[in-house]
Tab-separated table of C-alpha atoms in Angstrom:
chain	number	residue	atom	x	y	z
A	24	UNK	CA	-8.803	-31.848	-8.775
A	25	UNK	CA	-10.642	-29.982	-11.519
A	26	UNK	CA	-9.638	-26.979	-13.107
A	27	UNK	CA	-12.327	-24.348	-11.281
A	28	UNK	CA	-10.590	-21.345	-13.235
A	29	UNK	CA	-11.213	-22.252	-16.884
A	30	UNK	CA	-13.699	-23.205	-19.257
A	31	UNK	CA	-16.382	-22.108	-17.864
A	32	UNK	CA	-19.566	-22.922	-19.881
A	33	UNK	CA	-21.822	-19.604	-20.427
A	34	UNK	CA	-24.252	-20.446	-17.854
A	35	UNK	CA	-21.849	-19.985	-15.136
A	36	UNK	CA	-20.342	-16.743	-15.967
A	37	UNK	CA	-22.977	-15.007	-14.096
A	38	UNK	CA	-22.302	-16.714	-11.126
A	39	UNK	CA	-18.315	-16.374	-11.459
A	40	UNK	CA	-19.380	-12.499	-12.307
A	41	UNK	CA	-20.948	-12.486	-8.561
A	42	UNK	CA	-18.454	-13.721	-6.942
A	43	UNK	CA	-15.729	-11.578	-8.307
A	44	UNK	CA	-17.897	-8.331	-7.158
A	45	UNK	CA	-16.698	-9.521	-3.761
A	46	UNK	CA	-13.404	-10.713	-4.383
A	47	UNK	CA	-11.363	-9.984	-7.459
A	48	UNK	CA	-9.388	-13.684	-7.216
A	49	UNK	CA	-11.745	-16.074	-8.990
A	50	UNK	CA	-9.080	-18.540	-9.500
A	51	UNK	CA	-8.734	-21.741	-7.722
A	52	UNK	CA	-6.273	-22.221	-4.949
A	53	UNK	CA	-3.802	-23.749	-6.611
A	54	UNK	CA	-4.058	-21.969	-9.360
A	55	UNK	CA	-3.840	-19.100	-7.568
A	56	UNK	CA	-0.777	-20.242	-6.182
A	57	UNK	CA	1.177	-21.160	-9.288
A	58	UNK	CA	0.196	-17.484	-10.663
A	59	UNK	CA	1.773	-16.122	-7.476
A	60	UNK	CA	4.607	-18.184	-7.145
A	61	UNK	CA	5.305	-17.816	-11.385
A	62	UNK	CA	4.666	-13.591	-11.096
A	63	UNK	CA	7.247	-13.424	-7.929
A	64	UNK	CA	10.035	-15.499	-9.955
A	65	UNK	CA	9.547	-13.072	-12.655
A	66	UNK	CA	9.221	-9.700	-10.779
A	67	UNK	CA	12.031	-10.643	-8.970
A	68	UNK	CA	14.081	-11.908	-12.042
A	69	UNK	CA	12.911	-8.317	-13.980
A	70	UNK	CA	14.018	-6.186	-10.476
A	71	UNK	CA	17.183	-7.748	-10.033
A	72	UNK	CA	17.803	-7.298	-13.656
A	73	UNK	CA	16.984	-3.636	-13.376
A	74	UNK	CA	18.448	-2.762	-10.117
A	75	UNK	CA	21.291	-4.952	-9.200
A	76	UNK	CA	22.682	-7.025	-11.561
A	77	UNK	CA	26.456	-6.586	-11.825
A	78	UNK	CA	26.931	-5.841	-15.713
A	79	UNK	CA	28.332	-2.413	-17.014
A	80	UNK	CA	25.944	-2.574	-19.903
A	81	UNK	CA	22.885	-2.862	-17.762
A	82	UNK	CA	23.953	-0.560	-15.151
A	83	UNK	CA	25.195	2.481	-17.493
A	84	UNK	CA	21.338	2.281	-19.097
A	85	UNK	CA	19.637	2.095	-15.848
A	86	UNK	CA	22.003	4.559	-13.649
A	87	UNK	CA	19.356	7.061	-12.838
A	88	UNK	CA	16.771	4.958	-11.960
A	89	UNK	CA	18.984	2.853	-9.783
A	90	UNK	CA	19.774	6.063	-8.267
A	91	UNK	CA	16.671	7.202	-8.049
A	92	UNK	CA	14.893	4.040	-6.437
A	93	UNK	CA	17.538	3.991	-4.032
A	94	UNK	CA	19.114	0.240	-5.297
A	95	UNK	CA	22.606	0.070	-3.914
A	96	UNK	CA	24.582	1.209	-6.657
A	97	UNK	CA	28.591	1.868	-7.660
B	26	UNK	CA	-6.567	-17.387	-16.339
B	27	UNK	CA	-3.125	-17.427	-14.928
B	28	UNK	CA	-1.706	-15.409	-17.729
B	29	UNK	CA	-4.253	-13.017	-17.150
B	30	UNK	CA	-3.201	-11.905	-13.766
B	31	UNK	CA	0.458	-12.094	-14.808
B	32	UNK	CA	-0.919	-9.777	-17.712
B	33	UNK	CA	-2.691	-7.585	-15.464
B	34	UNK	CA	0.266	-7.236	-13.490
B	35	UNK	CA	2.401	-6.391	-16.266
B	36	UNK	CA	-0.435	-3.700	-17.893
B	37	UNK	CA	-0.292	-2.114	-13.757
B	38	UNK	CA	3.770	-1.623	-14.048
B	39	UNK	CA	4.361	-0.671	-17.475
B	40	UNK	CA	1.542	2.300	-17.069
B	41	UNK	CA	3.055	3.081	-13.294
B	42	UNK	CA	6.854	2.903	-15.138
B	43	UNK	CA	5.525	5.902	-17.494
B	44	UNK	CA	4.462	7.786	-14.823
B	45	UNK	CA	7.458	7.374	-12.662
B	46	UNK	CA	9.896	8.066	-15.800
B	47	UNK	CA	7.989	11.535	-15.566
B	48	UNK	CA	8.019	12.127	-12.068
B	49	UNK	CA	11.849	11.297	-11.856
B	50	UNK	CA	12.732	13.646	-14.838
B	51	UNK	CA	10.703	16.617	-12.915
B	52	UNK	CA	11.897	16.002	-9.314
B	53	UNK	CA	15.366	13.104	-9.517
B	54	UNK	CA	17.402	13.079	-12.535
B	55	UNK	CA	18.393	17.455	-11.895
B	56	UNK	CA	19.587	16.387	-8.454
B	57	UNK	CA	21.879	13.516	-10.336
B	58	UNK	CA	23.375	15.537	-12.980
B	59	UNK	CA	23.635	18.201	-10.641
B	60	UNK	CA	25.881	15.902	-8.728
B	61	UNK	CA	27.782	14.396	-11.371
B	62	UNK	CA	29.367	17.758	-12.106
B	63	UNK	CA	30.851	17.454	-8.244
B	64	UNK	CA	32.458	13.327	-8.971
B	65	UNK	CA	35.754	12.977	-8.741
B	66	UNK	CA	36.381	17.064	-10.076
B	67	UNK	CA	37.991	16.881	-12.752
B	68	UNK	CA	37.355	13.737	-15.320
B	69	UNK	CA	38.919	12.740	-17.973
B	70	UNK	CA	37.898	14.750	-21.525
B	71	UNK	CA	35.043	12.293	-22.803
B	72	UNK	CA	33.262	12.613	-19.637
B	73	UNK	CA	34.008	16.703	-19.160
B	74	UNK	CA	32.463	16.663	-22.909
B	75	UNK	CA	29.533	14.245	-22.937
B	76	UNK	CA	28.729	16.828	-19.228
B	77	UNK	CA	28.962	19.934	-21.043
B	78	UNK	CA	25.368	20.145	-22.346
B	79	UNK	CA	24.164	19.115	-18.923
B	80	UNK	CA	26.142	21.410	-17.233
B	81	UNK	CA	23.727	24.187	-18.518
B	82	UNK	CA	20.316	22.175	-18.099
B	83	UNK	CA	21.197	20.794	-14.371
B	84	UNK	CA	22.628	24.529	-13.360
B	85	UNK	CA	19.641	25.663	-14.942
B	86	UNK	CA	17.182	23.228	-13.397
B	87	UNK	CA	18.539	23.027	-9.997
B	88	UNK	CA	15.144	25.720	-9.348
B	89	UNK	CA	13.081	22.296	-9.934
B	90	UNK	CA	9.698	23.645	-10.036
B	91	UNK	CA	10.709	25.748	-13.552
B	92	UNK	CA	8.820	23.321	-15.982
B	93	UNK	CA	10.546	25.572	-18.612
B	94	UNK	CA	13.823	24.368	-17.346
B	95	UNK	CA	12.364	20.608	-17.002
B	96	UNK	CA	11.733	20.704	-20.361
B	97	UNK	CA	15.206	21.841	-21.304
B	98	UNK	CA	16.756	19.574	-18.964
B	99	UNK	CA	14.233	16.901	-20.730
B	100	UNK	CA	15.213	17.795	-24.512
B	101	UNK	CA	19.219	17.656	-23.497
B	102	UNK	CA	18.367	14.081	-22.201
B	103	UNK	CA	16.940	13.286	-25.350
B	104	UNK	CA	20.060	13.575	-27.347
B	105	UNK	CA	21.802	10.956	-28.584
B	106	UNK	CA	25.174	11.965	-27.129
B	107	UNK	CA	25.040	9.865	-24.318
B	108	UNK	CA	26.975	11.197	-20.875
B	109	UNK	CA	29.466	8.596	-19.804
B	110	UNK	CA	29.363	7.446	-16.555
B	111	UNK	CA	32.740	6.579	-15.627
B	112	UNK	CA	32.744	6.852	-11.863
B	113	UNK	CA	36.735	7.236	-10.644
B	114	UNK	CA	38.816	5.643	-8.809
B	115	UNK	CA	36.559	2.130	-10.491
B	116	UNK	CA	37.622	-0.222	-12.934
B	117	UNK	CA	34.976	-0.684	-15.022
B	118	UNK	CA	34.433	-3.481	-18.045
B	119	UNK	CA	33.257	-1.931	-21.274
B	120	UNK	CA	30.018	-0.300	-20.675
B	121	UNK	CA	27.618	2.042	-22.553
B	122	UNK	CA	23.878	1.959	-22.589
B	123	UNK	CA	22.112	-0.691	-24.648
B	124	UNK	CA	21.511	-0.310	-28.316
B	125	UNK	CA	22.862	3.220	-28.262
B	126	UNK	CA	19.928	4.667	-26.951
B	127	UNK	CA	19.820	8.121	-25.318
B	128	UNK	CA	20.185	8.631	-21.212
B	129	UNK	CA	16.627	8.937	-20.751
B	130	UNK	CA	15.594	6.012	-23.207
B	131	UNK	CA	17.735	4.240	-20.676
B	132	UNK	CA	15.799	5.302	-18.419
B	133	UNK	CA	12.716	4.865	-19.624
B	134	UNK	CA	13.259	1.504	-19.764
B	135	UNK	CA	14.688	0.882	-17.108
B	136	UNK	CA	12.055	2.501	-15.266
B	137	UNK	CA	9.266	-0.280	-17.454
B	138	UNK	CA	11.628	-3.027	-16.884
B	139	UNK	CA	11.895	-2.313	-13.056
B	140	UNK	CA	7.823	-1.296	-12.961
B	141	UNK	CA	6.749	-4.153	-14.304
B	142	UNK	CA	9.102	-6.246	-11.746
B	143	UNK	CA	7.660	-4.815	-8.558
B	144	UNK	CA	4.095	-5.085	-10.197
B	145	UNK	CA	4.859	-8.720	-10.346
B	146	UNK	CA	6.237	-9.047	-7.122
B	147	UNK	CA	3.340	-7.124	-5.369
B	148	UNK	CA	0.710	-9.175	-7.313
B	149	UNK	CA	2.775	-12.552	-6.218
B	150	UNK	CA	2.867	-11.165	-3.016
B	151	UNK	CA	-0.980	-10.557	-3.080
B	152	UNK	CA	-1.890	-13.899	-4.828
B	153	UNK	CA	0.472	-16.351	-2.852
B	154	UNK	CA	-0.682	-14.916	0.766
B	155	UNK	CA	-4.581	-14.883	-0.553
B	156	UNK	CA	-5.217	-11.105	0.114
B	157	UNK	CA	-6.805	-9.856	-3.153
B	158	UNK	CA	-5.180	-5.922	-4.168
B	159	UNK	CA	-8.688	-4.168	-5.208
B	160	UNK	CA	-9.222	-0.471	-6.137
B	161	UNK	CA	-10.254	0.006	-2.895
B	162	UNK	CA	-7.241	-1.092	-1.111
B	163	UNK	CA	-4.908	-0.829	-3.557
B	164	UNK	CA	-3.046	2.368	-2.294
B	165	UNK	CA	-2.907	0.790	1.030
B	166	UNK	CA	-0.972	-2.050	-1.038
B	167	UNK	CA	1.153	0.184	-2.845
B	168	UNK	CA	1.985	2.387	0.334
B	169	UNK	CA	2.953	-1.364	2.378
B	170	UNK	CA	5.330	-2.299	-1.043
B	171	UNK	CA	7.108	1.544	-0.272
B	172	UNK	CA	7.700	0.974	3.356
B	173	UNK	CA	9.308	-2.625	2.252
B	174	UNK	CA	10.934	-1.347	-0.993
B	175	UNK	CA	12.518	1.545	-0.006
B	176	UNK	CA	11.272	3.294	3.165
B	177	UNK	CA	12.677	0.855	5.459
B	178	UNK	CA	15.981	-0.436	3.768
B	179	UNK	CA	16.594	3.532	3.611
B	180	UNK	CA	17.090	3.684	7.350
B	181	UNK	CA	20.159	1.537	7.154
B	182	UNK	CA	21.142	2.784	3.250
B	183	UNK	CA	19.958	5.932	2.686
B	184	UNK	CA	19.036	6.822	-1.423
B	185	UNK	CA	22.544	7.779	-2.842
B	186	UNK	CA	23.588	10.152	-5.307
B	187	UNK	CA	26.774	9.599	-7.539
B	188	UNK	CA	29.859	10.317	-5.658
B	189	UNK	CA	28.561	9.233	-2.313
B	190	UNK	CA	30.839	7.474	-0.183
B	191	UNK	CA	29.503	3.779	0.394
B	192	UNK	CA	30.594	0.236	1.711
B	193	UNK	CA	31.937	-2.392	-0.218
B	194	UNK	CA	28.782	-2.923	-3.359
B	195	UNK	CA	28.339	-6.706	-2.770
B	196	UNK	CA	27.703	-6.295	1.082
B	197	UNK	CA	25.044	-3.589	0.569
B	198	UNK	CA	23.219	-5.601	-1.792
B	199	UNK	CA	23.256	-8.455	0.242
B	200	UNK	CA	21.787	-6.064	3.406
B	201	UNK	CA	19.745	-4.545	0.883
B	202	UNK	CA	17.511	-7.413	-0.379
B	203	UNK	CA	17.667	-9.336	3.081
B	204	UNK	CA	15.989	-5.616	4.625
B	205	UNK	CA	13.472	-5.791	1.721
B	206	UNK	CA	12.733	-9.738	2.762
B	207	UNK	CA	12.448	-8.974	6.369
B	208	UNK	CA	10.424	-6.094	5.870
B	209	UNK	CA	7.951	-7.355	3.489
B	210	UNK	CA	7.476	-10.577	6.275
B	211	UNK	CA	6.871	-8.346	8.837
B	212	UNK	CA	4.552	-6.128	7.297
B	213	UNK	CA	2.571	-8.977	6.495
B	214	UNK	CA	2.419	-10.406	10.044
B	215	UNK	CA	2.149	-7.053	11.418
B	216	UNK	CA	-1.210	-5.883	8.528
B	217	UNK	CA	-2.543	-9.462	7.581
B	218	UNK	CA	-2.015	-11.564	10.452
B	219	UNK	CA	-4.288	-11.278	13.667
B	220	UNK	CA	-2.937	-12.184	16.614
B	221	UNK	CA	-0.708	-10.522	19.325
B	222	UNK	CA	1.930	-12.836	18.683
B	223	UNK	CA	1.775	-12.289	15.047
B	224	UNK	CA	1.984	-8.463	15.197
B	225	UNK	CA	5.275	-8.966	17.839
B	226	UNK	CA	6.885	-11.293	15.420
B	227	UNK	CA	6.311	-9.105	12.357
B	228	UNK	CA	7.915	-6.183	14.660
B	229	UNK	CA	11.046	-8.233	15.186
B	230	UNK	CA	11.357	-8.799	11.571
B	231	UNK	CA	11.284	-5.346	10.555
B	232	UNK	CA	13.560	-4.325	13.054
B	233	UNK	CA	15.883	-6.989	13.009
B	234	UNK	CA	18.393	-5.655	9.456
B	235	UNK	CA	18.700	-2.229	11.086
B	236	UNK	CA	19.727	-3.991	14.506
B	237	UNK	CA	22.272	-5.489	12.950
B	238	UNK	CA	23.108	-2.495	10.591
B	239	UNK	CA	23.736	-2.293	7.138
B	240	UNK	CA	27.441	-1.948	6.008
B	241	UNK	CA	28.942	1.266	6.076
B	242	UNK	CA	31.686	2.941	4.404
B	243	UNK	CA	34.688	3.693	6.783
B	244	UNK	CA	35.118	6.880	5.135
B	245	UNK	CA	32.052	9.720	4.429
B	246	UNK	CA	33.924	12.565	3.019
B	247	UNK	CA	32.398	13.492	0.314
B	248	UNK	CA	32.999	16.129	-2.839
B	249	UNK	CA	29.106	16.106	-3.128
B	250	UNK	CA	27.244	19.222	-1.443
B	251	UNK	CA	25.016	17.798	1.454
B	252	UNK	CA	22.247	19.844	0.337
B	253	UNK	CA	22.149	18.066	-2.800
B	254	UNK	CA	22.410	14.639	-0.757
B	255	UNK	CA	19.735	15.888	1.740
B	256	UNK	CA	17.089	17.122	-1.425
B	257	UNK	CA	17.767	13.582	-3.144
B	258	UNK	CA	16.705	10.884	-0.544
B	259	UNK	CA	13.695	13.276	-0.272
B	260	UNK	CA	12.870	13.387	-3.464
B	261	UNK	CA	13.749	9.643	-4.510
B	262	UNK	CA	11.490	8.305	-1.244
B	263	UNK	CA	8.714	11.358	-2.336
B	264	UNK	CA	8.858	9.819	-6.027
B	265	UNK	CA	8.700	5.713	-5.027
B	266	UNK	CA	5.742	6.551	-2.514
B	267	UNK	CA	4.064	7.945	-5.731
B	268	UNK	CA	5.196	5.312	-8.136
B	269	UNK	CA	4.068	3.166	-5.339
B	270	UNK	CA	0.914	4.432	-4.926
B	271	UNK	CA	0.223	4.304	-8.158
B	272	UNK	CA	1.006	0.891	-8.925
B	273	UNK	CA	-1.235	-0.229	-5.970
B	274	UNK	CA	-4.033	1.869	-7.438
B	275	UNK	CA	-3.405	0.565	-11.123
B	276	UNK	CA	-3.284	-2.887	-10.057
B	277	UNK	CA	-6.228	-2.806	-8.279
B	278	UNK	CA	-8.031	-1.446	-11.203
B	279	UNK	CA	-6.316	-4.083	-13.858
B	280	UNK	CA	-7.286	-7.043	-11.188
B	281	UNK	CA	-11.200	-5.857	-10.920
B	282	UNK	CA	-11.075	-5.596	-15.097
B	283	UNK	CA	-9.860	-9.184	-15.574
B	284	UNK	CA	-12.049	-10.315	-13.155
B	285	UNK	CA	-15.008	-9.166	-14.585
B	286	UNK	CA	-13.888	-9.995	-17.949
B	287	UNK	CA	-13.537	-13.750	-16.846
């Protein structure tokens, strides 16, 4: 399958510029679902750092904002 | 392109992380220090002393609408001396903040760290299901990631301050991030799915961590005034529904840029 989301010669930008008036996801479907799949491992990977991984280093620096976001915590 | 909307993403949470680290300061971080000075009475001397400037700025700002007193309580924060957090009756490994920053470079960036996170997660969430977050819906987006965030596991585990009583850590994690799981699922059944069945099936979901109830701790006496606990899980839910909001909003705006930039 070809790669719809890059590349595009300068002809077509006018057309991709249409489409995303409508919809902002111009990307292909599976690229579209390698971008989601790859930002969810990372938010969740950056979150769990931040909230609720079980290190006294990382939880001293973020106490108050695991306090504050309500992540379990102590 | 892929990097793009992982950039876009990243652009929404850092800029919603700044905001938050201000609302907390305002509205949050008073309420903790305020209850720090109730934990476990009376600490050991490096903890009594790294409190003492506090003391002052958290008696001071406990009137939270003083942005005189913000700013004081903001300026202690800023000090090197960094408050230790040694929370009695807990063995705790060697800990300190990272690089020997200040409490509220910690938090800073912990708040970025943790902003760009749930921007990732929300535009994962968006891009995996095939829902595009736009400006126009984008608060709608933000206000759905509250209610699965923190609105909803707060039923069963309410925000806590320091020295609340609470179950075993582990076990409320565990609760914690299966609520968020469940919740998220059935809020996307209930919004994004048509269908009766749908909308009954994302109801279940939602409901079913608070029927079977998140662990709680066998004893709730507490040192910590309940007017401080009752003013914190207001003001930690009223500060996530604006980070929340505002990361919606922002990534709405940073997904309409890249697009148009393509």
């Amino acid at each position: 399958m070809p790669d719809l989301g890059k590349g595009f010669p300068d002809a077509c930008t006018e057309v991709v510029m249409a489409v995303s008036n409508t919809s902002s996801i111009t990307l292909s479907a599976s690229d579209r679902l390698i971008a989601g799949v790859l930002a969810l491992l990372l938010g969740g990977f950056l979150v769990f750092g931040a909230g609720l991984a079980n290190s006294a280093v990382l939880h001293d620096t973020a106490h108050d904002t695991r306090h504050s976001y309500g992540f379990p915590c102590h | 392109m892929i990097v793009r909307y992982l950039l876009a993403a990243l652009v929404a949470g850092l800029f919603s992380g700044v905001l938050m680290t201000a609302a907390q300061e305002a509205r949050v971080v008073p309420l903790i220090l305020h209850a720090e000075q109730f934990e476990g009475g009376d600490e050991a001397a490096p903890a009594t002393e790294g409190a003492t400037p506090t003391t002052e700025g958290a008696a001071a700002t406990h009137e939270h609408s003083s942005l005189g007193a913000v700013l004081l309580d903001m300026a202690s924060s800023l000090s090197p001396v960094s408050v230790a957090y040694a929370h009695d009756g807990e063995d705790h490994e060697e800990g300190g903040i990272m690089f020997g920053m200040s409490r509220f470079s910690g938090t800073l960036l912990a708040n970025l760290v943790t902003g760009a996170g749930f921007a990732l997660l929300l535009a994962g969430f968006s891009l995996v299901s095939g829902h595009p977050i736009t400006v126009a819906n984008g608060a709608l987006w933000g206000a759905a990631g509250w209610l699965a965030v923190h609105m909803l596991p707060a039923i069963g585990l309410p925000p806590e301050l320091p020295g609340f009583p609470a179950a075993d850590l582990t076990q409320r994690q565990i609760w914690w991030i299966a609520a968020v799981v469940l919740s998220a699922a059935g809020l996307y059944l209930l919004f994004l799915k048509p269908g009766i069945v749908a909308k009954i099936a994302g109801l279940v979901l939602i409901a079913a961590p608070q029927v079977y109830g998140a662990p709680q701790p066998s004893d709730i006496s507490s040192a910590v005034p309940a007017v401080l606990g009752a003013e914190f899980a207001v003001a930690a839910l009223a500060t996530t529904l604006f980070f929340w909001i505002v990361l919606g909003l922002s990534l709405g705006f940073a997904n309409e840029k890249i697009a148009k930039a393509a």
